[in-house]
Amino acid sequence: MSKTELETGDQLSVRFDENGLTPAIVQDAQTGEILMMGWMNEAALQQTLETRKATFYSRSRRKMWVKGESSGHIQEVLEARVDCDQDTIVLRCKSHGPCCHVGYNSCFYRRIDMDGLRLETVAQRVFDPAAVYKK
Amino acid sequence: MSKTELETGDQLSVRFDENGLTPAIVQDAQTGEILMMGWMNEAALQQTLETRKATFYSRSRRKMWVKGESSGHIQEVLEARVDCDQDTIVLRCKSHGPCCHVGYNSCFYRRIDMDGLRLETVAQRVFDPAAVYKK
């Protein structure tokens, strides 16, 4: 596929990396908040588009996982987008519960102090992980 | 650094991947629109935080580049965030011009038709690349 076709065509042709993965960004469709970034292999992308539930590939566990399969906090995909060179996905989602396993709505709950390079938590915890992720 | 320190501490300790890179998502601070995703090595992250201009590492050209160095369309970083396990960055930016080299405000100008797997352009072109990227 030529660069022009890739960038301006209507054919989905995701360019997975050398490990067969592509980054997928989850955004709250209503608020615009960026909730998380996960990795997808081709099967995870296909399952996401078919089921409309955000599904990723875990590099550490080496298997697919459905966001919310443990917590019940699924991300329902209302719209999916691809970028110009088709190597990154954005999922605009309806959240069914907070996104981050640490207990926040978004995984990006810490601001980088650009002068001191320290982190400052700028969000409120909305659930207790110990109560949600039962052993 | 322990998992708890990584997730809840105040120390910036970005976990770059096996190629020394981490994804960085650029978001319009005013509208919440996701504009692009780029890769950063440690030097690009450091330069970004110091200069407040989004700076990336090009995997194909194997060098750092400042977003907007050709077009003038820089991304001024108003806030930087890191995710729970410190392997992804979000930059909340003020755009000084459209972000995407194809001519759109955002690189995510195409929606994936989840039934037919075709792409549909859902944004308007805002500039002519040929006029901006002069040879």
Coordinates of N, CA, C and O in Angstrom, one line a residue, chain B residues 33-129:
Chain B
E33 N -9.2 17.1 22.4 CA -8.9 16.3 21.2 C -7.6 15.6 21.3 O -6.6 16.2 21.6
I34 N -7.5 14.3 20.9 CA -6.2 13.6 20.8 C -5.6 14.0 19.5 O -6.3 13.7 18.4
L35 N -4.4 14.5 19.5 CA -3.9 15.1 18.2 C -2.9 14.1 17.5 O -2.9 14.0 16.3
M36 N -2.1 13.4 18.3 CA -1.1 12.5 17.7 C -0.5 11.6 18.8 O -0.7 11.9 20.0
M37 N 0.2 10.6 18.4 CA 1.0 9.8 19.3 C 2.4 9.7 18.7 O 2.6 9.5 17.5
G38 N 3.4 10.0 19.5 CA 4.8 9.9 19.1 C 5.6 9.1 20.1 O 5.1 8.7 21.1
W39 N 6.9 8.8 19.7 CA 7.8 8.0 20.6 C 8.8 9.0 21.1 O 9.3 9.8 20.4
M40 N 9.1 8.7 22.4 CA 10.2 9.5 23.0 C 11.3 8.6 23.6 O 10.9 7.6 24.2
N41 N 12.5 9.0 23.4 CA 13.6 8.4 24.2 C 13.8 9.3 25.4 O 13.1 10.3 25.5
E42 N 14.8 8.9 26.2 CA 14.9 9.7 27.5 C 15.3 11.1 27.2 O 14.8 12.1 27.8
A43 N 16.2 11.3 26.2 CA 16.6 12.7 25.8 C 15.5 13.5 25.3 O 15.4 14.7 25.6
A44 N 14.6 12.9 24.5 CA 13.4 13.6 24.0 C 12.5 14.0 25.1 O 11.9 15.2 25.1
L45 N 12.3 13.2 26.0 CA 11.4 13.5 27.2 C 12.0 14.6 28.0 O 11.3 15.6 28.3
Q46 N 13.3 14.5 28.2 CA 14.0 15.6 29.0 C 13.9 16.9 28.3 O 13.6 18.0 28.9
Q47 N 14.2 16.9 26.9 CA 14.1 18.2 26.2 C 12.7 18.7 26.2 O 12.5 20.0 26.2
T48 N 11.7 17.8 26.1 CA 10.3 18.3 26.1 C 10.0 19.0 27.4 O 9.4 20.1 27.4
L49 N 10.4 18.4 28.5 CA 10.1 19.0 29.8 C 10.9 20.3 30.0 O 10.4 21.3 30.6
E50 N 12.1 20.4 29.5 CA 12.9 21.6 29.6 C 12.4 22.8 28.7 O 12.3 23.9 29.2
T51 N 12.1 22.4 27.5 CA 11.8 23.5 26.5 C 10.3 23.7 26.4 O 9.8 24.8 25.9
R52 N 9.5 22.8 27.0 CA 8.0 22.8 26.9 C 7.5 22.8 25.4 O 6.4 23.2 25.1
K53 N 8.4 22.2 24.5 CA 7.9 22.0 23.2 C 8.0 20.5 23.0 O 9.1 19.9 23.2
A54 N 6.9 19.9 22.5 CA 6.8 18.4 22.3 C 7.9 18.0 21.4 O 8.0 18.4 20.2
T55 N 8.8 17.1 21.8 CA 9.9 16.6 21.1 C 9.9 15.1 21.1 O 9.7 14.5 22.2
F56 N 10.2 14.5 20.0 CA 10.0 13.0 19.9 C 11.3 12.4 19.3 O 12.3 13.1 18.9
Y57 N 11.3 11.1 19.2 CA 12.4 10.3 18.6 C 11.8 9.6 17.4 O 10.8 8.8 17.5
S58 N 12.3 9.9 16.2 CA 11.9 9.2 15.0 C 12.6 7.8 14.9 O 13.8 7.8 14.8
R59 N 11.8 6.8 14.9 CA 12.3 5.4 14.7 C 12.9 5.2 13.3 O 13.9 4.5 13.1
S60 N 12.2 5.8 12.3 CA 12.7 5.6 10.9 C 13.9 6.5 10.7 O 14.9 6.0 10.0
R61 N 13.9 7.7 11.1 CA 15.1 8.6 10.9 C 16.2 8.4 11.9 O 17.3 9.0 11.8
R62 N 15.9 7.7 13.0 CA 16.8 7.5 14.1 C 17.4 8.8 14.7 O 18.6 8.9 14.9
K63 N 16.5 9.8 14.9 CA 17.0 11.0 15.5 C 15.8 11.7 16.2 O 14.6 11.5 15.9
M64 N 16.2 12.6 17.1 CA 15.2 13.4 17.8 C 14.6 14.5 16.8 O 15.3 14.9 15.9
W65 N 13.4 14.8 17.0 CA 12.8 15.9 16.2 C 11.8 16.7 17.1 O 11.1 16.1 18.0
V66 N 11.8 18.0 16.9 CA 10.9 18.8 17.6 C 9.6 18.9 16.7 O 9.7 19.3 15.5
K67 N 8.5 18.6 17.3 CA 7.2 18.7 16.5 C 7.1 20.2 16.1 O 7.1 21.1 16.9
G68 N 6.9 20.4 14.8 CA 6.7 21.7 14.2 C 8.0 22.3 13.7 O 8.0 23.5 13.2
E69 N 9.1 21.6 13.8 CA 10.4 22.2 13.3 C 10.4 22.5 11.8 O 11.1 23.5 11.4
S70 N 9.6 21.8 11.0 CA 9.5 22.1 9.6 C 8.3 23.1 9.4 O 8.4 24.1 8.7
S71 N 7.2 22.7 10.0 CA 5.9 23.4 9.7 C 5.7 24.7 10.5 O 4.9 25.6 10.1
G72 N 6.4 24.8 11.6 CA 6.2 25.9 12.5 C 5.0 25.6 13.5 O 4.8 26.3 14.4
H73 N 4.4 24.4 13.3 CA 3.2 24.1 14.1 C 3.6 23.3 15.3 O 3.5 22.1 15.5
I74 N 4.2 24.1 16.3 CA 4.7 23.4 17.5 C 3.6 23.1 18.4 O 2.5 23.7 18.3
Q75 N 3.9 22.2 19.3 CA 2.9 21.8 20.4 C 3.6 22.3 21.7 O 4.6 21.7 22.1
E76 N 3.0 23.3 22.3 CA 3.5 23.9 23.5 C 2.9 23.1 24.7 O 1.7 23.0 24.9
V77 N 3.8 22.6 25.5 CA 3.3 21.7 26.6 C 2.9 22.5 27.8 O 3.7 23.1 28.4
L78 N 1.6 22.4 28.1 CA 1.1 23.1 29.3 C 1.2 22.2 30.5 O 1.4 22.6 31.7
E79 N 1.0 20.9 30.3 CA 1.0 19.9 31.4 C 1.4 18.6 30.9 O 1.0 18.2 29.7
A80 N 2.2 17.8 31.6 CA 2.6 16.5 31.3 C 2.1 15.5 32.4 O 2.2 15.9 33.6
R81 N 1.7 14.4 31.9 CA 1.3 13.4 32.9 C 1.9 12.0 32.6 O 2.3 11.8 31.4
V82 N 1.9 11.2 33.6 CA 2.5 9.8 33.4 C 1.4 8.8 33.9 O 0.6 9.2 34.8
D83 N 1.4 7.6 33.3 CA 0.4 6.7 33.8 C 0.8 5.9 35.0 O 2.0 6.0 35.4
C84 N -0.1 5.0 35.4 CA 0.2 4.3 36.7 C 1.5 3.5 36.7 O 2.2 3.6 37.6
D85 N 1.8 2.8 35.6 CA 3.0 2.0 35.6 C 4.2 2.7 34.9 O 5.2 2.1 34.6
Q86 N 4.0 4.0 34.7 CA 5.0 4.9 34.2 C 5.7 4.4 32.9 O 6.9 4.4 32.7
D87 N 4.8 4.0 31.9 CA 5.4 3.6 30.6 C 4.6 4.4 29.5 O 4.8 4.0 28.3
T88 N 3.8 5.3 29.8 CA 3.2 6.1 28.8 C 3.0 7.6 29.3 O 2.8 7.8 30.5
I89 N 3.2 8.5 28.4 CA 3.2 10.0 28.7 C 2.0 10.6 28.0 O 1.7 10.2 26.9
V90 N 1.3 11.5 28.7 CA 0.3 12.4 28.0 C 0.8 13.8 28.1 O 1.2 14.3 29.2
L91 N 0.8 14.5 27.0 CA 1.2 15.9 27.0 C -0.1 16.7 26.7 O -0.7 16.5 25.6
R92 N -0.5 17.6 27.6 CA -1.6 18.5 27.3 C -1.0 19.8 26.8 O -0.3 20.4 27.4
C93 N -1.4 20.1 25.5 CA -0.7 21.1 24.8 C -1.6 22.2 24.3 O -2.8 22.0 24.1
K94 N -0.9 23.3 24.0 CA -1.5 24.4 23.2 C -0.9 24.3 21.8 O 0.3 24.4 21.6
S95 N -1.8 24.1 20.8 CA -1.3 23.9 19.5 C -1.0 25.2 18.8 O -1.8 26.1 18.9
H96 N 0.2 25.3 18.2 CA 0.5 26.5 17.4 C 0.4 26.1 15.9 O 1.4 26.0 15.2
G97 N -0.9 25.8 15.5 CA -1.1 25.3 14.1 C -1.5 23.8 14.2 O -1.4 23.2 15.2
P98 N -2.1 23.4 13.1 CA -2.6 22.0 13.0 C -1.5 21.0 13.2 O -0.3 21.3 12.9
C99 N -1.8 19.8 13.7 CA -0.8 18.8 14.2 C -0.4 17.9 13.1 O 0.7 17.5 13.0
C100 N -1.3 17.5 12.2 CA -1.0 16.4 11.3 C -0.4 16.8 10.0 O -1.0 17.7 9.3
H101 N 0.6 16.2 9.5 CA 1.3 16.5 8.3 C 0.5 16.3 7.1 O 0.8 16.8 6.0
V102 N -0.6 15.6 7.2 CA -1.5 15.3 6.0 C -2.4 16.5 5.8 O -3.0 16.6 4.8
G103 N -2.5 17.4 6.8 CA -3.3 18.6 6.7 C -4.5 18.8 7.6 O -5.2 19.7 7.5
Y104 N -4.5 17.9 8.6 CA -5.7 17.9 9.5 C -5.2 18.4 10.9 O -4.0 18.4 11.2
N105 N -6.2 18.8 11.7 CA -5.8 19.3 13.0 C -5.3 18.2 13.9 O -4.3 18.3 14.6
S106 N -5.9 17.0 13.7 CA -5.4 15.8 14.5 C -5.1 14.7 13.5 O -5.6 14.6 12.4
C107 N -4.1 13.8 13.9 CA -3.8 12.7 13.0 C -4.9 11.6 13.0 O -5.0 10.8 12.1
F108 N -5.9 11.7 13.9 CA -7.0 10.7 14.0 C -8.2 11.3 13.2 O -9.3 11.4 13.8
Y109 N -8.0 11.5 11.9 CA -9.1 12.1 11.1 C -10.0 11.1 10.5 O -11.0 11.4 9.8
R110 N -9.7 9.8 10.7 CA -10.5 8.7 10.1 C -11.1 7.8 11.1 O -10.4 7.3 12.0
R111 N -12.4 7.6 11.0 CA -13.1 6.7 11.8 C -13.1 5.3 11.2 O -13.2 5.2 9.9
I112 N -13.0 4.3 12.0 CA -13.1 2.9 11.5 C -14.6 2.5 11.5 O -15.2 2.5 12.6
D113 N -15.1 2.2 10.3 CA -16.5 1.6 10.3 C -16.4 0.2 10.9 O -15.8 -0.7 10.2
M114 N -16.9 0.0 12.1 CA -16.7 -1.3 12.8 C -17.4 -2.5 12.2 O -17.1 -3.6 12.4
D115 N -18.4 -2.2 11.3 CA -19.0 -3.3 10.6 C -18.2 -3.7 9.4 O -17.9 -4.8 9.1
G116 N -17.9 -2.7 8.5 CA -17.3 -3.0 7.2 C -15.8 -2.9 7.2 O -15.2 -3.3 6.2
L117 N -15.2 -2.4 8.3 CA -13.8 -2.2 8.4 C -13.2 -1.3 7.3 O -12.0 -1.4 7.0
R118 N -14.1 -0.4 6.8 CA -13.6 0.7 6.0 C -13.3 1.9 6.8 O -13.7 2.0 8.0
L119 N -12.6 2.8 6.2 CA -12.3 4.1 6.9 C -13.1 5.2 6.4 O -13.3 5.3 5.1
E120 N -13.5 6.1 7.2 CA -14.3 7.2 6.8 C -13.7 8.5 7.4 O -13.5 8.6 8.6
T121 N -13.4 9.4 6.5 CA -12.7 10.7 7.0 C -13.8 11.5 7.6 O -14.8 11.8 7.0
V122 N -13.5 11.9 8.9 CA -14.6 12.6 9.7 C -14.1 14.0 10.0 O -14.7 14.7 10.8
A123 N -13.0 14.5 9.5 CA -12.5 15.8 9.8 C -12.3 16.6 8.5 O -12.3 16.0 7.4
Q124 N -12.1 17.9 8.7 CA -11.9 18.7 7.5 C -10.4 19.0 7.4 O -9.8 19.3 8.4
R125 N -9.8 19.0 6.2 CA -8.5 19.4 6.0 C -8.4 20.9 6.3 O -9.2 21.7 5.9
V126 N -7.4 21.3 7.1 CA -7.3 22.8 7.4 C -6.1 23.4 6.8 O -5.9 24.7 6.9
F127 N -5.2 22.7 6.2 CA -4.1 23.3 5.4 C -3.6 22.4 4.3 O -3.9 21.2 4.3
D128 N -2.9 23.0 3.4 CA -2.4 22.2 2.3 C -0.9 21.9 2.6 O 0.0 22.8 2.6
P129 N -0.6 20.6 2.8 CA 0.7 20.2 3.1 C 1.8 20.7 2.2 O 2.9 21.1 2.5

